[in-house]
Short mmCIF file of C-alpha atoms and ligand atoms in Angstrom, two decimals:
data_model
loop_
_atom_site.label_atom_id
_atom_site.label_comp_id
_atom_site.label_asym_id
_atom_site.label_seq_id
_atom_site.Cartn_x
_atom_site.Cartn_y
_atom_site.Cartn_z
CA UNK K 1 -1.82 -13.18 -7.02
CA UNK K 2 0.25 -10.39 -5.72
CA UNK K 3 0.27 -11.36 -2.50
CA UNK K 4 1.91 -14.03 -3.55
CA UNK K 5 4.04 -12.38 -6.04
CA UNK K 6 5.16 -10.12 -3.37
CA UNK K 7 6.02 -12.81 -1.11
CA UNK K 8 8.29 -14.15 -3.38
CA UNK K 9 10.31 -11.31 -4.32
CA UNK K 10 10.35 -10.67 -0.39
CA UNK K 11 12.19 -14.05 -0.31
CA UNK K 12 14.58 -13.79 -3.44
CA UNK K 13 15.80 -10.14 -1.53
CA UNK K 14 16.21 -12.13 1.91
CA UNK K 15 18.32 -15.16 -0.19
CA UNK K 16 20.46 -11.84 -1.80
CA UNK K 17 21.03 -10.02 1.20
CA UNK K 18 21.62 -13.31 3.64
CA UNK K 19 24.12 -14.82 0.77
CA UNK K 20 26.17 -11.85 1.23
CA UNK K 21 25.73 -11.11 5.10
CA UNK K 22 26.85 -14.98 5.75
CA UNK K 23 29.25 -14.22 3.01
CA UNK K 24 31.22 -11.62 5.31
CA UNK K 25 30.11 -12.89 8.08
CA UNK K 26 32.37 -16.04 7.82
CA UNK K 27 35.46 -13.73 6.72
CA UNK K 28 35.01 -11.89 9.69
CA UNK K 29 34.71 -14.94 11.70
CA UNK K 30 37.72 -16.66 10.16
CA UNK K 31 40.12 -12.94 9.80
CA UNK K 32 39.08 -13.30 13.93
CA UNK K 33 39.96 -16.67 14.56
CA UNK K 34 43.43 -16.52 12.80
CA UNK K 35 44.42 -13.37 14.77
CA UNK K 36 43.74 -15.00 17.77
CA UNK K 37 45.83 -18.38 16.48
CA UNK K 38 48.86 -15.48 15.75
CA UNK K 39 48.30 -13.62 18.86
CA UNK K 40 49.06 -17.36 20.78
CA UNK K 41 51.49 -18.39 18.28
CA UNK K 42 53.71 -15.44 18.98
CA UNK K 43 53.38 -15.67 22.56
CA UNK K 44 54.34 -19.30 22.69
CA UNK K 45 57.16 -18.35 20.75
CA UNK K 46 58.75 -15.53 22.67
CA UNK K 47 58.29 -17.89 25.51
CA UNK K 48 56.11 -15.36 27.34
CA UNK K 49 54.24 -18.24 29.20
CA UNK K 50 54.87 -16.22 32.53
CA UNK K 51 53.33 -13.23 31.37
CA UNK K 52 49.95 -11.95 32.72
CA UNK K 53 48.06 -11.26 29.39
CA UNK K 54 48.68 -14.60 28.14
CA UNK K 55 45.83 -16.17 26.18
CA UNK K 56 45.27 -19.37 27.30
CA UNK K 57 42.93 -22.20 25.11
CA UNK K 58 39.86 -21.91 27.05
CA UNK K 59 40.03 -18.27 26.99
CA UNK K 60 40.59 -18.59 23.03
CA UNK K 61 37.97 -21.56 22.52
CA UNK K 62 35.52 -19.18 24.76
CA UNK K 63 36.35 -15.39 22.65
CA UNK K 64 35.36 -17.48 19.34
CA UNK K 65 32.21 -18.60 20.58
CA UNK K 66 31.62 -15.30 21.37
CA UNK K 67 32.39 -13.93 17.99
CA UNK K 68 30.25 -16.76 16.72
CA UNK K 69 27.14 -15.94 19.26
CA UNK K 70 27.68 -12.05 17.85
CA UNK K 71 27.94 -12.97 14.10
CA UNK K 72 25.03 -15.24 14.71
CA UNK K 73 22.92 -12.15 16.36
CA UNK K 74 24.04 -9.69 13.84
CA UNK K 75 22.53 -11.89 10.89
CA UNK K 76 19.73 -12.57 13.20
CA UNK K 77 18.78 -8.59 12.98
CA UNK K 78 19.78 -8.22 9.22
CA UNK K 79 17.43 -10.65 8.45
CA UNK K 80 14.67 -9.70 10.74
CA UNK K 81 15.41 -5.94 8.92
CA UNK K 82 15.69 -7.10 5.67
CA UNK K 83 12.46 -9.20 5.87
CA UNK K 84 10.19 -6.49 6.57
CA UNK K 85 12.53 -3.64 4.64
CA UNK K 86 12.17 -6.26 1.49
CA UNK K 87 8.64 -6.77 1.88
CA UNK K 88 7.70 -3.10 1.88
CA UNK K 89 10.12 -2.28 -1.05
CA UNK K 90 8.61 -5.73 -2.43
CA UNK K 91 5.41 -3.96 -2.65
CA UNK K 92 6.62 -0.60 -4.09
CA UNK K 93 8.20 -2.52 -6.92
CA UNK K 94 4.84 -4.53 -7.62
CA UNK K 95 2.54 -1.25 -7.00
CA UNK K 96 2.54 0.02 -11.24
CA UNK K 97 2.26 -3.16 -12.14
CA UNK K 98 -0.53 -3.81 -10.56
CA UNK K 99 -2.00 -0.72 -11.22
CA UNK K 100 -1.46 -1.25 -14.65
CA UNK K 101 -2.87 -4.45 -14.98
CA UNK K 102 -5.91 -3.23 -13.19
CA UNK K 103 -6.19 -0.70 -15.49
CA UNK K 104 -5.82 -2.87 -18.78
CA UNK K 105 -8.81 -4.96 -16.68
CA UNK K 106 -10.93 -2.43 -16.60
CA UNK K 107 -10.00 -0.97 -20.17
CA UNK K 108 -10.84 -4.74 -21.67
CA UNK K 109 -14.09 -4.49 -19.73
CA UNK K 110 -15.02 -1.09 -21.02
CA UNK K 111 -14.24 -2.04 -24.59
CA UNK K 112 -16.35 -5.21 -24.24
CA UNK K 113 -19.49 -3.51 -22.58
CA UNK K 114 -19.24 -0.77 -25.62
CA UNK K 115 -19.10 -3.95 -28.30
CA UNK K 116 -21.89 -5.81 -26.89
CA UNK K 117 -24.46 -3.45 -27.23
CA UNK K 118 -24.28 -2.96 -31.22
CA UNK K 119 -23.71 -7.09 -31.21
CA UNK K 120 -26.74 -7.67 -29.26
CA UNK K 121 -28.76 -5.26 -30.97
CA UNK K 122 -27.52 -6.09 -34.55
CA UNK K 123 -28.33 -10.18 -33.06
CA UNK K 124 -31.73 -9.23 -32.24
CA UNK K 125 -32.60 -7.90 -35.42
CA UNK K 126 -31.54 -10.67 -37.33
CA UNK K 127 -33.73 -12.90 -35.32
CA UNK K 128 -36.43 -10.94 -35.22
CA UNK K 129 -35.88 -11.04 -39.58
CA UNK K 130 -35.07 -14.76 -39.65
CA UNK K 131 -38.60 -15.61 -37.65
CA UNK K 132 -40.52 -13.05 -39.43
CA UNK K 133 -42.36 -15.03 -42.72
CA UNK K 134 -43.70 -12.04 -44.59
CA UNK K 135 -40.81 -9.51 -44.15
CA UNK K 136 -40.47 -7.75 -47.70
CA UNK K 137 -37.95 -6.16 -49.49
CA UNK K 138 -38.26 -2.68 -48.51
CA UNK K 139 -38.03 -4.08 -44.84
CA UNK K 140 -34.84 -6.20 -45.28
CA UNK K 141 -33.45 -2.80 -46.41
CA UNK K 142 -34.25 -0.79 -43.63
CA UNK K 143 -33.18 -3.70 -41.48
CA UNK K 144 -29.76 -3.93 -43.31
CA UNK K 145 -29.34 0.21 -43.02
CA UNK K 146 -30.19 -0.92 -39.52
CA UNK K 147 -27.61 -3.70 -39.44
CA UNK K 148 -25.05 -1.53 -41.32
CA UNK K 149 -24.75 1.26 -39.05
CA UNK K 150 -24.10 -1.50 -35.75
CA UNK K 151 -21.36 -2.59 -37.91
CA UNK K 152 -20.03 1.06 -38.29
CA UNK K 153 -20.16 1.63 -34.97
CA UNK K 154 -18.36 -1.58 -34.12
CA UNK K 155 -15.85 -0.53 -36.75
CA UNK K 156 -15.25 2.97 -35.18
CA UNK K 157 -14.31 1.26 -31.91
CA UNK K 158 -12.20 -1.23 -33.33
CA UNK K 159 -10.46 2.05 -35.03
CA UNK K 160 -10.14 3.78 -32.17
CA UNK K 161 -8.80 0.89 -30.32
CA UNK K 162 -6.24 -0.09 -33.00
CA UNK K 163 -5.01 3.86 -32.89
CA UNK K 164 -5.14 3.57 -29.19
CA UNK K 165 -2.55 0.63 -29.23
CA UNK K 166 -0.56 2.43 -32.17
CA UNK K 167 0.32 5.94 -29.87
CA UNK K 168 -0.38 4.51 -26.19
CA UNK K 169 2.69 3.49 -24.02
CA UNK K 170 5.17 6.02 -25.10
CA UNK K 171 5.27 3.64 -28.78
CA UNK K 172 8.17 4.85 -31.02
CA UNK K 173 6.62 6.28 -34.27
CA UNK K 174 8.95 7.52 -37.14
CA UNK K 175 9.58 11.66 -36.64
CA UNK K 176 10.34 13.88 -39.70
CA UNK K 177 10.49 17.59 -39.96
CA UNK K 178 6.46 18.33 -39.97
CA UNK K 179 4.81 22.02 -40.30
CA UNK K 180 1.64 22.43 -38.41
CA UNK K 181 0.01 24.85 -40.61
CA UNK K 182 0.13 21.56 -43.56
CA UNK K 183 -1.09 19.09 -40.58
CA UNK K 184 -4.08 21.27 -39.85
CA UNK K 185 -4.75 21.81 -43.84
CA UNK K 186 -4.97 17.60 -44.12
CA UNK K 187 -7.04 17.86 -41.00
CA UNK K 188 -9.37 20.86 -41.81
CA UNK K 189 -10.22 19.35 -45.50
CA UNK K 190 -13.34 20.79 -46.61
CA UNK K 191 -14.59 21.47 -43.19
CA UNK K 192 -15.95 25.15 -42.86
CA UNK K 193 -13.19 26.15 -40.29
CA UNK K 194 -11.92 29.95 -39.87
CA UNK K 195 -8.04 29.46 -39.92
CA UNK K 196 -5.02 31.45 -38.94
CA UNK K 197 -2.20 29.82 -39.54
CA UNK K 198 1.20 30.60 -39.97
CA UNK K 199 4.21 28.13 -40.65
CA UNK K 200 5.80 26.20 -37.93
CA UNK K 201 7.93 23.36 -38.09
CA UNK K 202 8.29 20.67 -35.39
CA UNK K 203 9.70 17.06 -35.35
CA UNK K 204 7.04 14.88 -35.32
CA UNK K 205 5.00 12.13 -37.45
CA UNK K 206 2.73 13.62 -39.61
CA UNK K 207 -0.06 11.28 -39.95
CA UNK K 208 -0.58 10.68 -35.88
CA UNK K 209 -0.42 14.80 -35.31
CA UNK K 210 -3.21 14.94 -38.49
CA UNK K 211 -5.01 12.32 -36.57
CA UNK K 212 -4.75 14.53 -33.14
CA UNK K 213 -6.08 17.78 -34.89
CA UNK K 214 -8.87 15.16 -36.71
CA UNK K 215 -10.08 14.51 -33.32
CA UNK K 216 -10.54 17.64 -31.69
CA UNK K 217 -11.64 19.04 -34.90
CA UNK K 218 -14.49 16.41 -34.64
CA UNK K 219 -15.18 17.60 -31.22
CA UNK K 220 -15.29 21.12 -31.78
CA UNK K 221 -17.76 20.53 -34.58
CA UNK K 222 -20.08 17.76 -32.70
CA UNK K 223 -20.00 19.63 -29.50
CA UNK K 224 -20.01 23.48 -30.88
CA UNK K 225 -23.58 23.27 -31.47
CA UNK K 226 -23.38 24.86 -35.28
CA UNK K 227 -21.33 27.96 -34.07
CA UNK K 228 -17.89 28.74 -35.89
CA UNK K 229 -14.72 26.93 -34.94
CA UNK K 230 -11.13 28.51 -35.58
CA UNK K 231 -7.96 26.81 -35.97
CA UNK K 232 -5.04 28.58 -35.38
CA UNK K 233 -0.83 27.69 -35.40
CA UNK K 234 2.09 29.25 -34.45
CA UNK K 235 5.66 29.12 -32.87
CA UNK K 236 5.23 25.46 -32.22
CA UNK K 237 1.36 25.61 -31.25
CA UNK K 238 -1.80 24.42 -32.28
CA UNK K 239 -5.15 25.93 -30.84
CA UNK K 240 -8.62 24.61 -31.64
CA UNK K 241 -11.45 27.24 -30.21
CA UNK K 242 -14.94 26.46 -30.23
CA UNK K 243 -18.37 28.51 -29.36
CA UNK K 244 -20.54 25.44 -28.01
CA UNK K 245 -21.84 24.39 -24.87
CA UNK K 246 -18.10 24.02 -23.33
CA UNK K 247 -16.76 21.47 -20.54
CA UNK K 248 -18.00 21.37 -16.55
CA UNK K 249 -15.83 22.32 -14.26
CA UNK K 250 -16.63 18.63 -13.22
CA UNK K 251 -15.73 16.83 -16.36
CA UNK K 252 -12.71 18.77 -16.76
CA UNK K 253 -10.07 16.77 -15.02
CA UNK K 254 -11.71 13.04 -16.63
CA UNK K 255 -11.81 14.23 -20.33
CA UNK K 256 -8.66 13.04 -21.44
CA UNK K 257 -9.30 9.66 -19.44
CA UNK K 258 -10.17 6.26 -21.24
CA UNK K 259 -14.12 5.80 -22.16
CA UNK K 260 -15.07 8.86 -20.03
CA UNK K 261 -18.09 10.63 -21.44
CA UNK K 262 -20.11 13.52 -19.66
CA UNK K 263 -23.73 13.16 -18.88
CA UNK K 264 -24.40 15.41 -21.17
CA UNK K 265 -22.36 13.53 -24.26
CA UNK K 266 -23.83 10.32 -24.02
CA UNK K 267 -26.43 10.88 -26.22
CA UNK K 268 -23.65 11.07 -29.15
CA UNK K 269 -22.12 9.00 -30.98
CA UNK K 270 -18.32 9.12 -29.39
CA UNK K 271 -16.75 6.31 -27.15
CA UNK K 272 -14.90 8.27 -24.82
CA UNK K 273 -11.51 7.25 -26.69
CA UNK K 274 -10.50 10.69 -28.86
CA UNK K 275 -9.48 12.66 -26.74
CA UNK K 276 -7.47 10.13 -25.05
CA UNK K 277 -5.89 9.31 -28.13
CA UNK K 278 -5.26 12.97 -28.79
CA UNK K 279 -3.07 12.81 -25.51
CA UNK K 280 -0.98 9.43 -26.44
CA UNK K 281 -0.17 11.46 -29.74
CA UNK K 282 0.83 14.52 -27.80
CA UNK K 283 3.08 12.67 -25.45
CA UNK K 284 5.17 11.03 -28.08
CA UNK K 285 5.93 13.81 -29.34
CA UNK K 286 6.82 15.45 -25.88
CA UNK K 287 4.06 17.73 -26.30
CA UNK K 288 1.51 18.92 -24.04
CA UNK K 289 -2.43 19.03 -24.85
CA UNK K 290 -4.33 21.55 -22.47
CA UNK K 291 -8.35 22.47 -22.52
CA UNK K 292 -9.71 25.96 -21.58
CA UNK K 293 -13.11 25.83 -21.24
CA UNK K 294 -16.16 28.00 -19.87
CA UNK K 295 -19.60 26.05 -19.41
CA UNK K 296 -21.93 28.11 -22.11
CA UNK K 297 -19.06 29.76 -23.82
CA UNK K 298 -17.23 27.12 -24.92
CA UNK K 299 -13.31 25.61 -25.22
CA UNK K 300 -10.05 25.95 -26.41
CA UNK K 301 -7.84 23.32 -26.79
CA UNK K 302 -3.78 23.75 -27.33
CA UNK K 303 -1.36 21.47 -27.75
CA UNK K 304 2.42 23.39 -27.42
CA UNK K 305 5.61 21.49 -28.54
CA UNK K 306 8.67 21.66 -26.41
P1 ADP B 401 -16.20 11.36 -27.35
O1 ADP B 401 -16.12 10.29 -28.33
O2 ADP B 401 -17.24 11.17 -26.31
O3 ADP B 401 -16.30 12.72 -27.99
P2 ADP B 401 -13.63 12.27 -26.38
O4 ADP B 401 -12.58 11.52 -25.66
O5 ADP B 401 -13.25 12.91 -27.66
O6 ADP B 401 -14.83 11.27 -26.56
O7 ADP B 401 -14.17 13.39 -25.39
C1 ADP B 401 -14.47 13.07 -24.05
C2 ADP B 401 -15.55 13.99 -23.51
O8 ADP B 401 -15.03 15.33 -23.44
C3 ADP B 401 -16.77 14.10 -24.42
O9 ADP B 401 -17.69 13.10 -24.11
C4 ADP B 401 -17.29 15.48 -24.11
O10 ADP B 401 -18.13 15.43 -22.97
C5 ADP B 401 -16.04 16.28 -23.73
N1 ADP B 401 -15.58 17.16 -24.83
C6 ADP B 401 -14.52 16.93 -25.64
N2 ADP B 401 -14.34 17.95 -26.51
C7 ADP B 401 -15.29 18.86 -26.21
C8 ADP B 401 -15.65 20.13 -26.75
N3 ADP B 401 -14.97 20.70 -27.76
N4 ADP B 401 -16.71 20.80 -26.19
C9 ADP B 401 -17.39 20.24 -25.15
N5 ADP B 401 -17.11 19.04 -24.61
C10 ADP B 401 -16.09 18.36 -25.13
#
């Protein structure tokens, strides 16, 4: 399909450039002609017929088939140029959109893979139920607390993908005068969190930066193994510490990517998607969201506001 695409836009260049090169060609060709018609007017009229530089009609008829034969060449190389000039810069053009639409490929097949397996689990059950003859209450129940939490989890994901397509893309949210130390309050709630936090005011949108501190809030707690997180604000910061099992020096550059997961995570219930969410909130707000972290020791993630 891009081949194709690319073709095409090769062309529509080549019809651009050759409209315009014929274009000038021909006023070239006729500014040419007529001062050769003047040159052999004039002479005709001063009556120079005896003199040696004369131009006579074949020599005339012969120069503009000349200038024709040159024209002709020079388009000849402009569009020889131009054809493989257009199809490179055809293909330069096309490049992030193809990139992006094999990204939103692979993002639709990620999703889709993480949906089925609650579906087909929560499908199986209810077969299983439907064929069963003798299933009794207290089974249907624990089949329903069964059911119910496939449906949560289905639910987070659709969350998480909803918030994705809210902040993702550079989307324009509305911006306000916001102080961190309130955002991480709303976030904290009544989460066991040491804080130091002093007042700093940014522009940004409340809710989505509550949501970003939500989410690695979540993180320090599900990956800090019980230890104590800290929250701490100032001068246009944020800083979330934790004391758990920290981030590989191999996972470190994929954690803020789409549905990536260490080895180590996958047992837990997570999609991949916060802290990628974290980072679409961060960049509307022209922010930047950075992770120290020491395998053992544990991480620290800032976000700093420009
Ligand atoms: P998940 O839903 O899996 O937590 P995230 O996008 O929030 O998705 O995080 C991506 C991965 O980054 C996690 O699977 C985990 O391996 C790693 N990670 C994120 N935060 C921390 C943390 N505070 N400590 C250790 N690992 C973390």
């Amino acid at each position: 399909m891009f081949k194709e695409a690319r073709v095409k836009l090769t062309v529509w260049y080549l019809v651009i450039i050759m409209a315009i090169s014929i274009f000038f060609s021909l006023i070239i060709y006729h500014g040419a002609v007529s001062e050769l018609n003047r040159i052999q007017r004039a002479q005709i009229l001063r009556r120079l017929d005896s003199a040696p530089f004369i131009i006579d009609v074949e020599v005339l008829e012969e120069t503009k088939r000349r200038i024709v034969l040159s024209l002709l060449a020079l388009n000849a190389a402009i569009l020889g140029i131009s054809g493989v000039a257009g199809y490179f810069l055809a293909g330069k053009t096309l490049d992030p959109i193809r990139k992006n639409m094999e990204e939103q490929k692979e993002f639709v097949g990620n999703a889709s893979h993480e949906l089925r397996t609650p579906l087909t689990s929560l499908k199986t059950e209810i077969e299983v139920a439907l064929r069963d003859k003798k299933l009794n209450l207290s089974e249907t129940k624990k089949l329903l607390a069964s059911n119910l939490e496939d449906v949560n989890k289905m639910q987070k994901l659709s969350n998480y993908l909803l918030e994705l397509n809210r902040y993702e893309g550079g989307k324009e949210v509305p911006m306000t005068k916001v102080d961190l130390k309130k955002v991480v309050m709303r976030a904290t709630g009544k989460r066991n969190v040491r804080t130091n936090l002093k007042k700093s005011v940014v522009t940004g949108n409340e809710d989505a930066l509550t949501e970003l501190v939500t989410i690695l809030l979540d993180n320090a707690f599900k990956y800090g193994k019980g230890k104590s997180v800290e929250v701490k604000t100032k001068s246009g910061t944020i800083e979330v510490e934790d004391h758990g099992g920290g981030i590989s020096e191999h996972d470190l550059p994929h954690i803020f990517d789409r549905f990536y997961r260490s080895d180590k995570s996958r047992g837990t219930d997570g999609y991949g998607l916060g802290l990628s969410i974290a980072k679409s909130i961060a960049d509307i707000h022209g922010a930047k969201i950075e992770v120290k972290s020491k395998e053992g020791k544990g991480s620290i993630f800032k976000v700093t506001f420009s």
